[in-house]
Coordinates of N, CA and C in Angstrom, one line a residue:
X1 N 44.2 -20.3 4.0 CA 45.3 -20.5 3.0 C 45.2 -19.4 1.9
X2 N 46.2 -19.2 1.0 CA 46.1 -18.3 0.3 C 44.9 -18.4 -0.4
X3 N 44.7 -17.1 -1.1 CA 43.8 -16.9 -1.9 C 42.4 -17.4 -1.5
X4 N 41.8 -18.1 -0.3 CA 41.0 -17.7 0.6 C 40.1 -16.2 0.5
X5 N 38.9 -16.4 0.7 CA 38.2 -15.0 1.1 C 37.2 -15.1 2.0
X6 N 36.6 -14.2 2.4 CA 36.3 -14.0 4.0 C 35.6 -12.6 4.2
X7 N 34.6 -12.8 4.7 CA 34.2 -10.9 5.3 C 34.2 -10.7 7.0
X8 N 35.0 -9.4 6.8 CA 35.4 -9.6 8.5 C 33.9 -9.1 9.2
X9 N 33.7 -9.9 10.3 CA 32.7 -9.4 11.0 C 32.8 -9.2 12.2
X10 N 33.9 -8.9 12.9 CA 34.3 -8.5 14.3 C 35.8 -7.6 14.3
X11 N 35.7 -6.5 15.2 CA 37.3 -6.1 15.2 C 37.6 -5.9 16.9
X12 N 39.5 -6.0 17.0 CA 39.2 -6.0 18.3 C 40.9 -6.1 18.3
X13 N 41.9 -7.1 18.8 CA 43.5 -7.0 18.5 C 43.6 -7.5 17.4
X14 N 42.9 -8.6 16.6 CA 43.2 -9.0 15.4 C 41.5 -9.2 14.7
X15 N 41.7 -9.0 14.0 CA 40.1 -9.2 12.8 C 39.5 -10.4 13.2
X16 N 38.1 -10.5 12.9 CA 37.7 -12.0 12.9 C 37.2 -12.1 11.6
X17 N 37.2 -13.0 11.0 CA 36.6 -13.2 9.3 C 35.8 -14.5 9.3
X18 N 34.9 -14.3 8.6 CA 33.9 -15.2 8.6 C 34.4 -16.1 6.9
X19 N 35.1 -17.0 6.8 CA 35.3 -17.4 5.9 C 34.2 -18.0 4.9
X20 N 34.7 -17.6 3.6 CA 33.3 -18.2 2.8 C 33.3 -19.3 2.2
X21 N 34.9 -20.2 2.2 CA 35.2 -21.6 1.9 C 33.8 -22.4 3.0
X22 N 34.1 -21.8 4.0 CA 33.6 -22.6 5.4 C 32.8 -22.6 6.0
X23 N 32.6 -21.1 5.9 CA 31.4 -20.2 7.1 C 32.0 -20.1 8.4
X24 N 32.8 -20.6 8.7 CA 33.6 -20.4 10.0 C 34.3 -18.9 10.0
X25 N 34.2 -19.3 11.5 CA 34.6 -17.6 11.9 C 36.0 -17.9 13.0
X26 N 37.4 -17.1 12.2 CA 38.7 -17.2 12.9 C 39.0 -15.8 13.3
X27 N 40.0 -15.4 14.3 CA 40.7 -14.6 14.1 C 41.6 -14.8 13.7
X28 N 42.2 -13.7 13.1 CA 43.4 -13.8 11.4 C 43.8 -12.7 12.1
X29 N 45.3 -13.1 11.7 CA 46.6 -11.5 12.1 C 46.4 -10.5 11.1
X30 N 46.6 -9.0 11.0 CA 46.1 -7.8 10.1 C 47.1 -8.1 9.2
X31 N 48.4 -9.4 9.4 CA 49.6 -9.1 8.1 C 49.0 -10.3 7.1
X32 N 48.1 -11.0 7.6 CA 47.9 -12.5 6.8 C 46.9 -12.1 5.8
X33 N 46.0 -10.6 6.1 CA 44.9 -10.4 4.9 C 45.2 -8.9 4.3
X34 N 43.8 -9.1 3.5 CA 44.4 -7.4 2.5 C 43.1 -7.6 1.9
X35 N 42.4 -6.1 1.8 CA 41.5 -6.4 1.0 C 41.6 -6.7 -0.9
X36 N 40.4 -6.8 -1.3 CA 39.7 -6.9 -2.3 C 39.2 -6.6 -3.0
X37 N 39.7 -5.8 -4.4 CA 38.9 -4.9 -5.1 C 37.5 -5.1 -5.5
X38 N 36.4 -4.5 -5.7 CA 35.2 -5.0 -5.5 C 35.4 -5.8 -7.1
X39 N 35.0 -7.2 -7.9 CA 34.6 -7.6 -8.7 C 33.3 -6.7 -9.4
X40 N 33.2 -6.3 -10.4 CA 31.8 -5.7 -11.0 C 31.7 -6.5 -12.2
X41 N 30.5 -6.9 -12.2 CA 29.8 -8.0 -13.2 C 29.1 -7.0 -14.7
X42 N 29.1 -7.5 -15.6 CA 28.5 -7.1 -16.5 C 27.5 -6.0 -16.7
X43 N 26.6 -6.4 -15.4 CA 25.2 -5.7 -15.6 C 25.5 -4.1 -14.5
X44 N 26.8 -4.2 -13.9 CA 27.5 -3.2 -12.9 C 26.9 -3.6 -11.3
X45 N 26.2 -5.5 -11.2 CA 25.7 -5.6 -10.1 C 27.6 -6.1 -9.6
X46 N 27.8 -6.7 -7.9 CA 29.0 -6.9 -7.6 C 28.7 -8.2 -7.0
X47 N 29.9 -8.9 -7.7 CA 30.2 -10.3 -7.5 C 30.6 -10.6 -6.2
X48 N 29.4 -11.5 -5.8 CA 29.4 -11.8 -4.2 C 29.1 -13.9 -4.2
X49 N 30.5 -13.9 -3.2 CA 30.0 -15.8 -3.3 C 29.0 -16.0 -2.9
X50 N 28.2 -17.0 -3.9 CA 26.8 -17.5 -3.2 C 25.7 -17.0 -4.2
X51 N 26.6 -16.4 -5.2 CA 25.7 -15.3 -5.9 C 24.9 -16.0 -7.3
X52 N 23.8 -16.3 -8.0 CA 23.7 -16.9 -8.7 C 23.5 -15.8 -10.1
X53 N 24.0 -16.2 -11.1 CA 24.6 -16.0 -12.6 C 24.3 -16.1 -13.9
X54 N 24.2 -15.5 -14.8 CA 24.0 -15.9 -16.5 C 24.8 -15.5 -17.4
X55 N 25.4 -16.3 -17.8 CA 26.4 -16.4 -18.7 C 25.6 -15.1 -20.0
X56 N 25.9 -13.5 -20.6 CA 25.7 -12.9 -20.9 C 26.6 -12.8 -22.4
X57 N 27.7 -13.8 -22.3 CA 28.5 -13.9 -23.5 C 29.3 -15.3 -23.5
X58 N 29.9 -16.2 -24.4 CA 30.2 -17.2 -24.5 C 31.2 -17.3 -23.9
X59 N 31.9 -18.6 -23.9 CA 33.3 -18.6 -23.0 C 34.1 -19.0 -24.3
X60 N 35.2 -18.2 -24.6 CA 36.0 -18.5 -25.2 C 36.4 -20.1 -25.6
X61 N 36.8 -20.6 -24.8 CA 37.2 -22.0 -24.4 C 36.0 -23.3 -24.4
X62 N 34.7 -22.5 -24.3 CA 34.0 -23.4 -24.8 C 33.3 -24.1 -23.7
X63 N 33.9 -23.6 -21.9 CA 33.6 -23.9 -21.0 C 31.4 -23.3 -20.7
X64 N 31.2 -22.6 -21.3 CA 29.6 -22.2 -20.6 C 29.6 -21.1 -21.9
X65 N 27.7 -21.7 -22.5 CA 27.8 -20.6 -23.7 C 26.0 -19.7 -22.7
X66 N 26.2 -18.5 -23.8 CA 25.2 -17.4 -23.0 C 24.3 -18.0 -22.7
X67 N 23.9 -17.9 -22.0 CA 22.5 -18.4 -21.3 C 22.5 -19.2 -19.9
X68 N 23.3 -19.9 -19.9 CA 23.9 -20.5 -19.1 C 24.0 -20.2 -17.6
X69 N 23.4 -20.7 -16.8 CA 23.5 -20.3 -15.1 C 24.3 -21.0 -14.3
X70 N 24.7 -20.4 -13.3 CA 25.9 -21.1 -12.4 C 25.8 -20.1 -11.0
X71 N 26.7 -20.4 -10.3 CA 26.4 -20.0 -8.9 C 28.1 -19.1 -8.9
X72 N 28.4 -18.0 -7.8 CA 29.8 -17.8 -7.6 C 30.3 -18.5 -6.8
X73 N 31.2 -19.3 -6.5 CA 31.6 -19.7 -5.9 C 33.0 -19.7 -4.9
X74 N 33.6 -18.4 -5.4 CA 34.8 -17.7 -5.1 C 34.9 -16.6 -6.2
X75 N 35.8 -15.6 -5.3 CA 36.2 -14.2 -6.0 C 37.5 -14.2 -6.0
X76 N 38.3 -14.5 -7.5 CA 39.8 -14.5 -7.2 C 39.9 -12.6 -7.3
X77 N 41.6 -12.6 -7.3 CA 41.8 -11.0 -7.5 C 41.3 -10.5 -8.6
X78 N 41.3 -11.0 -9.8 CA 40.2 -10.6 -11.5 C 39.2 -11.1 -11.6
X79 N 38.7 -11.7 -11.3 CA 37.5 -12.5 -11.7 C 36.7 -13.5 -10.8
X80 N 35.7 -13.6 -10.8 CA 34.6 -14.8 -10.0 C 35.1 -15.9 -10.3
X81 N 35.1 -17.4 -9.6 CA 35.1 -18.5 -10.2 C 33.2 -18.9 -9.9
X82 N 32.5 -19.3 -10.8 CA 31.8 -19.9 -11.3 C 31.5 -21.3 -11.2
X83 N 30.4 -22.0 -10.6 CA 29.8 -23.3 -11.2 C 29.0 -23.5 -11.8
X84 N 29.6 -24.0 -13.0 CA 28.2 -23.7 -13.6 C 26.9 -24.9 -13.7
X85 N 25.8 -24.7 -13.7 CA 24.6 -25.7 -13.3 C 25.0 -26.8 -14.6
X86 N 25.4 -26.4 -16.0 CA 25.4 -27.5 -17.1 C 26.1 -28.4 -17.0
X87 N 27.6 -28.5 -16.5 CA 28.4 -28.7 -16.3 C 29.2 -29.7 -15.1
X88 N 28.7 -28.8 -13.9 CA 29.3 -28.8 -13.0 C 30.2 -28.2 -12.5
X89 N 31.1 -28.0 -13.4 CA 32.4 -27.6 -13.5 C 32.7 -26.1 -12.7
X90 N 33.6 -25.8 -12.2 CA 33.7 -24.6 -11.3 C 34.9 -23.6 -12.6
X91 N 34.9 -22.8 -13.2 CA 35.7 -22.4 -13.9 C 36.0 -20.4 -13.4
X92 N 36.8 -19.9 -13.4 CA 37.3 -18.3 -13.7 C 36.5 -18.3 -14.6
X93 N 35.7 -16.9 -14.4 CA 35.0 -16.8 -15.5 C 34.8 -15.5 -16.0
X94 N 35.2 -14.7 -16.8 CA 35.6 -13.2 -17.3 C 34.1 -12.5 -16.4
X95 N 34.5 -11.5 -15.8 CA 33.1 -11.0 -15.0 C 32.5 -9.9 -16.5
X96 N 32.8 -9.6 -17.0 CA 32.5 -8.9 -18.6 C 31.2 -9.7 -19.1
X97 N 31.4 -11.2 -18.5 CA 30.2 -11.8 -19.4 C 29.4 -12.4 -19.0
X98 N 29.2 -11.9 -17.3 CA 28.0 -12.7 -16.3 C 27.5 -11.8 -15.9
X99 N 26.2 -12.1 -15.5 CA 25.8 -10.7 -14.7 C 24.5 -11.3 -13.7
X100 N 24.3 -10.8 -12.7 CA 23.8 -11.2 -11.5 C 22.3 -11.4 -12.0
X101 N 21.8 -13.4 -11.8 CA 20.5 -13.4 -12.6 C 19.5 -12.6 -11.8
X102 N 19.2 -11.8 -10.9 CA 18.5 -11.3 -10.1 C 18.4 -10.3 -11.2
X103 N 19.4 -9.4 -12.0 CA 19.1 -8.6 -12.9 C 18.6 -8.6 -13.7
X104 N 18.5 -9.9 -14.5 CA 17.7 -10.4 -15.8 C 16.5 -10.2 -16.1
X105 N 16.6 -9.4 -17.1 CA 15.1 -8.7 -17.5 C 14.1 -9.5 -18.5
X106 N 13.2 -10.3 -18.5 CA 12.8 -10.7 -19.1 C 11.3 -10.3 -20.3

């Protein structure tokens, strides 16, 4: 479905994509997809689903303040959506103010 993401892992008459809603693997027609500009996160690591997080700046809205960890859980066209561990809650979340906790320097 739209806005769906996926990394192709086969080529041949049509793509196969390994969807990351699912982990399932389809072939998709070359007019049904388009890539993806790469997401870059705060610390310049790149937003990948599955990827775990730290909130580096507050959320406007009051959704996750710094410190804060959460998982990616989808890459729209601007931004990651995020779950965050305090919460629960899955939100868009400015990539300006997460950055990959593997990076975290302590």
């Amino acid at each position: 479905s739209y806005g769906n993401t996926g990394t192709i892992v086969g080529l041949g008459d049509s793509p196969i994509i390994r969807w990351d809603h699912s982990g399932k693997e389809f072939n998709t027609s070359r007019q049904k997809i388009r890539a993806l500009k790469r997401l870059i996160l705060a610390d310049e690591s790149v937003a990948k689903v599955g990827m775990r997080v730290v909130a580096v700046g507050d959320s406007t809205w009051g959704h996750y303040s710094r410190g804060d960890e959460g998982t990616i859980v989808k890459n729209n066209p601007t931004d990651p959506v995020v779950r965050w561990d305090r919460s629960g809650e899955e939100m868009q979340t400015s990539r300006q103010k997460i950055q990959s906790l593997a990076a975290l320097v302590l």
